[in-house]
mmCIF file of C-alpha atoms in Angstrom:
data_model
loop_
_atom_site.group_PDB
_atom_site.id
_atom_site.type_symbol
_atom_site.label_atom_id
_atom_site.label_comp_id
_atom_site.label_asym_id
_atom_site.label_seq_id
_atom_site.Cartn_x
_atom_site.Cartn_y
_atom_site.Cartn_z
ATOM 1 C CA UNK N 19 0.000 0.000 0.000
ATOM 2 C CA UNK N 20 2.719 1.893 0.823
ATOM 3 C CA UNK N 21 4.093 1.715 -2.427
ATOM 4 C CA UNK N 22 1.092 2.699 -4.350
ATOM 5 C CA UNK N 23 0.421 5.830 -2.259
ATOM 6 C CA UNK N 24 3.860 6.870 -3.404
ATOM 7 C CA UNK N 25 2.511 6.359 -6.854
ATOM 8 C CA UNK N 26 -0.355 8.369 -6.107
ATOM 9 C CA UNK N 27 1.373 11.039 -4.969
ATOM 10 C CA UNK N 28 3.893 11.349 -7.672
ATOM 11 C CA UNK N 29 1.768 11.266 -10.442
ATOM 12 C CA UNK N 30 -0.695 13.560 -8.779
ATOM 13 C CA UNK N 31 2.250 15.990 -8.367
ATOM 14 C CA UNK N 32 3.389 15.410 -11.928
ATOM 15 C CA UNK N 33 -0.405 16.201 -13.271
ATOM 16 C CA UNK N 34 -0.348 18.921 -10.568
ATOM 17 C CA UNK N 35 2.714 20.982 -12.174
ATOM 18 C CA UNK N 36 0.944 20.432 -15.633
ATOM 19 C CA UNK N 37 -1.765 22.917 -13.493
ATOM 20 C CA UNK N 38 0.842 24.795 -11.998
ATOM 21 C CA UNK N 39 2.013 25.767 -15.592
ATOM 22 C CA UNK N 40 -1.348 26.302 -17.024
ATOM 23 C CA UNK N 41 -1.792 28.624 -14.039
ATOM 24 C CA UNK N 42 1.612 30.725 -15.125
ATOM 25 C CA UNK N 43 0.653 31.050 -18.437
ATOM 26 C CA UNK N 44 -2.848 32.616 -17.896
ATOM 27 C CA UNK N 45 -1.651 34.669 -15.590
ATOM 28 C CA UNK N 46 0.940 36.410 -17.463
ATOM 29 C CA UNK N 47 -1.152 36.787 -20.451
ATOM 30 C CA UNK N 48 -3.237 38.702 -18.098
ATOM 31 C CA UNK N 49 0.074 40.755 -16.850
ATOM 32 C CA UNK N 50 1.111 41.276 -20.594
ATOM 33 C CA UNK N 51 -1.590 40.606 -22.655
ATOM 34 C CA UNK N 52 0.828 42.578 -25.740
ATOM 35 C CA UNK N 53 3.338 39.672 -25.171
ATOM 36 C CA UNK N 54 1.537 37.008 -24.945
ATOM 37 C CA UNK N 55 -1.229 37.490 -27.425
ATOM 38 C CA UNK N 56 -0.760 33.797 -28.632
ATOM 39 C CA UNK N 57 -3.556 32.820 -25.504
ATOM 40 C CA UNK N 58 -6.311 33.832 -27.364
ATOM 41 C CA UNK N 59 -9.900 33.326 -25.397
ATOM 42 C CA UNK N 60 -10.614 29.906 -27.199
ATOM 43 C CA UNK N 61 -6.871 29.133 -25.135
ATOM 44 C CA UNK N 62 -7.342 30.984 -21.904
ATOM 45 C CA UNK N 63 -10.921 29.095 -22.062
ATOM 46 C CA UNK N 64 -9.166 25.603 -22.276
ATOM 47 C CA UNK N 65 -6.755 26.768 -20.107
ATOM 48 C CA UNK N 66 -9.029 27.734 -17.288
ATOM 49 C CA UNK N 67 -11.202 24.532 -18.103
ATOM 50 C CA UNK N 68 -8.016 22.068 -17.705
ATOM 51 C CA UNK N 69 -6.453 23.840 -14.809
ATOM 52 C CA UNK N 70 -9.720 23.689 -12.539
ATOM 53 C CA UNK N 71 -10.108 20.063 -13.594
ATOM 54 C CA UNK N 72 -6.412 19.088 -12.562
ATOM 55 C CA UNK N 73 -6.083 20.777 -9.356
ATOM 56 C CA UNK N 74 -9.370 20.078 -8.089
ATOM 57 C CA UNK N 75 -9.961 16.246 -9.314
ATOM 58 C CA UNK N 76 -7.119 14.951 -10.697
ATOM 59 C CA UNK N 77 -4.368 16.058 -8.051
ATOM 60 C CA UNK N 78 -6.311 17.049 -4.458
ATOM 61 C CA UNK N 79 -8.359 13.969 -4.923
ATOM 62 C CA UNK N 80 -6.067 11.694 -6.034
ATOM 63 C CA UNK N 81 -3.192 13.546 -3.224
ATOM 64 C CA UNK N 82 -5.556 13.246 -0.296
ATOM 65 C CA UNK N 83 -7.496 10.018 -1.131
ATOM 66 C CA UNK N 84 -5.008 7.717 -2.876
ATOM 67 C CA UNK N 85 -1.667 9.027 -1.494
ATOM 68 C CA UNK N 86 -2.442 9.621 1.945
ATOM 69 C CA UNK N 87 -5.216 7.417 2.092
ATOM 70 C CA UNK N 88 -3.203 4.104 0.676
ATOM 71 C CA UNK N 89 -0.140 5.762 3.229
ATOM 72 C CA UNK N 90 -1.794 6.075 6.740
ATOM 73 C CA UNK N 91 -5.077 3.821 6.613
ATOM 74 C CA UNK N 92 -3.305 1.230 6.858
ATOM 75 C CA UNK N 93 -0.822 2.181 9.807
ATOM 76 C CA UNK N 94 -3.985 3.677 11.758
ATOM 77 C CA UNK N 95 -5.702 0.665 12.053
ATOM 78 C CA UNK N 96 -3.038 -1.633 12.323
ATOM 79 C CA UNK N 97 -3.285 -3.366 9.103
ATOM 80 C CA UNK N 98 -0.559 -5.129 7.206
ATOM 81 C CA UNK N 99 -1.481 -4.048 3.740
ATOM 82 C CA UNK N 100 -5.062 -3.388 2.297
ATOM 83 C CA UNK N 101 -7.526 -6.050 2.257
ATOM 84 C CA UNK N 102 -7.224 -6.304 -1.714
ATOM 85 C CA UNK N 103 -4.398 -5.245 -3.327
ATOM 86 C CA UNK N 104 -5.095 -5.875 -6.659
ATOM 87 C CA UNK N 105 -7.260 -3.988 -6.855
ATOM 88 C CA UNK N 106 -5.605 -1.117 -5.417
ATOM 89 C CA UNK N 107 -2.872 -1.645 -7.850
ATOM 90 C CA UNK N 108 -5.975 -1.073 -10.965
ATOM 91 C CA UNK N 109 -7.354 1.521 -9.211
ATOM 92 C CA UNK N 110 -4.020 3.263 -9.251
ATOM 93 C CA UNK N 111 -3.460 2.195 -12.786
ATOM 94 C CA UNK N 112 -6.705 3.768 -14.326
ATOM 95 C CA UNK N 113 -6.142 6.799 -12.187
ATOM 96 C CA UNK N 114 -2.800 6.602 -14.375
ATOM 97 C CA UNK N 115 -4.728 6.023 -17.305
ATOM 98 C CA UNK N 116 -7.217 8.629 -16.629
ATOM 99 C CA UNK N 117 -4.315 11.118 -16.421
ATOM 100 C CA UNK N 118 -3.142 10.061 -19.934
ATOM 101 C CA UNK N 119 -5.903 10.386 -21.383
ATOM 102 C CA UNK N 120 -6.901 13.671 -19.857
ATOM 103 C CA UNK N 121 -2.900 14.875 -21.025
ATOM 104 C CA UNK N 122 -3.908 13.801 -24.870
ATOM 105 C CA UNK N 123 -6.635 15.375 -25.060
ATOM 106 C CA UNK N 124 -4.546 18.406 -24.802
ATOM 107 C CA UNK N 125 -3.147 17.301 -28.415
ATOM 108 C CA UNK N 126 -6.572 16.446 -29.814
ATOM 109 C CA UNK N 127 -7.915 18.306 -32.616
ATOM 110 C CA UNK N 128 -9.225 21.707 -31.202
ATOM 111 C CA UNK N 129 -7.446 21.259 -28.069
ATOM 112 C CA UNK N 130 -9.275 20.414 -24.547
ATOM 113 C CA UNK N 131 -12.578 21.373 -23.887
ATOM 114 C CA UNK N 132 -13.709 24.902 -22.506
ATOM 115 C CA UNK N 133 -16.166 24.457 -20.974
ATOM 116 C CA UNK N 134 -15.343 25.320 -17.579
ATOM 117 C CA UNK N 135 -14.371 22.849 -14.331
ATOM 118 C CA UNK N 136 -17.712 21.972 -13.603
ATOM 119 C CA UNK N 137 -18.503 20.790 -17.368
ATOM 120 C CA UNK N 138 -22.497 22.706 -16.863
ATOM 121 C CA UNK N 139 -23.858 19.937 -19.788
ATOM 122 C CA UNK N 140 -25.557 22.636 -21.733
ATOM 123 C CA UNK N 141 -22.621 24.694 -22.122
ATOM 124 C CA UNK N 142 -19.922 21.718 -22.550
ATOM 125 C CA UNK N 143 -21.811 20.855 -26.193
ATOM 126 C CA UNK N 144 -22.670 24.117 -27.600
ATOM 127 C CA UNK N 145 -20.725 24.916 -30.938
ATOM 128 C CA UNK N 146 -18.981 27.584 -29.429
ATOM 129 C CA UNK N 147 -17.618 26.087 -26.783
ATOM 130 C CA UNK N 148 -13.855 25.017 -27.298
ATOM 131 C CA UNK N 149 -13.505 21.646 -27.839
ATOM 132 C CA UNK N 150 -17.090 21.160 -27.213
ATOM 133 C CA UNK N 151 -18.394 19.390 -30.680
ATOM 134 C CA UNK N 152 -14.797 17.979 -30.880
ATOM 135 C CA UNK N 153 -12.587 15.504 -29.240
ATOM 136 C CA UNK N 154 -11.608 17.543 -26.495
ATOM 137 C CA UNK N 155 -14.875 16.923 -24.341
ATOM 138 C CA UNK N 156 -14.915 13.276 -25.176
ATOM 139 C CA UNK N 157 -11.706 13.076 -23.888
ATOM 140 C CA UNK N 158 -12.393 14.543 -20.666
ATOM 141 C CA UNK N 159 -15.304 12.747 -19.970
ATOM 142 C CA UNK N 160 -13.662 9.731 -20.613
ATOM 143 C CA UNK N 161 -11.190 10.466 -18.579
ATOM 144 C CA UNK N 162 -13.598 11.397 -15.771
ATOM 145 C CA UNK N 163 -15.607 8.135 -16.194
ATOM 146 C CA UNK N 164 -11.897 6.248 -15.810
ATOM 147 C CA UNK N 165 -11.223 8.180 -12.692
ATOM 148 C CA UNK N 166 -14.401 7.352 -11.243
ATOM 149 C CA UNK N 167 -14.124 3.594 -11.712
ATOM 150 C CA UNK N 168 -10.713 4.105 -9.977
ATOM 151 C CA UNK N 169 -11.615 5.234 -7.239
ATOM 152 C CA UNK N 170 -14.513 3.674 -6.717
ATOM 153 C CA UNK N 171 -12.603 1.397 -6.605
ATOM 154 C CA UNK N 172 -10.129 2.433 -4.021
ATOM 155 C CA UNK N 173 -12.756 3.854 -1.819
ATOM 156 C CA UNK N 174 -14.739 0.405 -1.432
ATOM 157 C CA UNK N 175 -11.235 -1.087 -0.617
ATOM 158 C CA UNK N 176 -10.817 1.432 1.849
ATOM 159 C CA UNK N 177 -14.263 1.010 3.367
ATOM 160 C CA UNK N 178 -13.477 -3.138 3.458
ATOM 161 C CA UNK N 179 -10.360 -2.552 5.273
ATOM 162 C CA UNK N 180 -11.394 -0.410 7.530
ATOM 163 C CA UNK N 181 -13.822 -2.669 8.676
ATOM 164 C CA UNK N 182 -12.289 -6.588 8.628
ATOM 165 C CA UNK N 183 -8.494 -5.453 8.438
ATOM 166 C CA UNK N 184 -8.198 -4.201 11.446
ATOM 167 C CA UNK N 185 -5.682 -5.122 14.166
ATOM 168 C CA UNK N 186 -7.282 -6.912 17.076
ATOM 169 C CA UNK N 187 -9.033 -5.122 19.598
ATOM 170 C CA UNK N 188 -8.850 -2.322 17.266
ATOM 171 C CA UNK N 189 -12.706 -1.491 17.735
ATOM 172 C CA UNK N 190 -14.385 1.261 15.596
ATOM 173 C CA UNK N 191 -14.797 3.064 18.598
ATOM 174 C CA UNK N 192 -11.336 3.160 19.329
ATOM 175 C CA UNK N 193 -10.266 4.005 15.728
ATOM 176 C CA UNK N 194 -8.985 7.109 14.961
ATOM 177 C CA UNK N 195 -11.511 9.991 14.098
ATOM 178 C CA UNK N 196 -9.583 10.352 10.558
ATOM 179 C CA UNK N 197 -9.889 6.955 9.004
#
């Protein structure tokens, strides 16, 4: 488990500086919008769009839940490992997958999707949304739907060890407040 949370974590950080850079480049278009007139709004729309999506699914989530999570659950409750580690392992490999997918859809035709972080459906098809009648939304949503699996996943294999992988006399009363 341990292992995986480090997995977790690094590829959350690596998708997290993809954010970090999106982030720099809107912001100095907005400094020196002269010198960086290549960001048009169709790119500061997609920019915005993938940005929100990365730092609030694809690296707090994936941080918190999976590299934490996999980290300390374990060593809170006096477990050796997770009760199935297989599947923790393919939970951490569609989150991977989910990633990749979400990264190509940066080189799809039209770029990413626009739409904003929260996808609104009415506004994530229309035809002048960026990306939105082209592969940049089906990407994403892909993507989503392969997070989701994930960690689904990972959360029902949390939920089973917290409850028969415990250490003996390791009640749920005496449990920490955290797990």
């Amino acid at each position: 488990a341990k292992v995986i949370a480090v997995q977790y974590a690094c590829t959350a950080l690596a998708i997290g500086f993809v954010a970090l850079v999106l982030s720099w480049m809107m912001r100095l278009q907005l400094a020196f919008p002269d010198d960086f007139a290549f960001i048009d709004a169709t790119g500061y729309y997609q920019f915005i769009t993938m940005h929100g999506m990365i730092m609030v699914i694809y690296l707090l989530t994936a941080l918190f839940l999976g590299g934490f999570g996999n980290y300390l659950i374990p060593l809170m409750i006096g477990a050796r490992d997770m009760v199935f580690p297989y599947v923790n392992m393919l939970s951490y490999w569609l989150y991977l997958l989910a990633v990749l997918v979400l990264v190509a859809s940066f080189f799809a035709p039209g770029g990413p999707t626009g739409a904003g972080w929260t996808l609104y459906p009415p506004q994530a098809i229309l035809s002048g949304t960026p990306g939105g009648r082209e592969w940049g939304i089906l990407l994403m949503l892909g993507s989503l739907i392969l997070f989701i699996i994930g960690f689904t996943m990972g959360g029902l294999n949390y939920v089973v060890t917290v409850l028969q992988g415990r250490a003996r006399g390791m009640t749920l009363m005496r449990m920490p407040l955290t797990v």
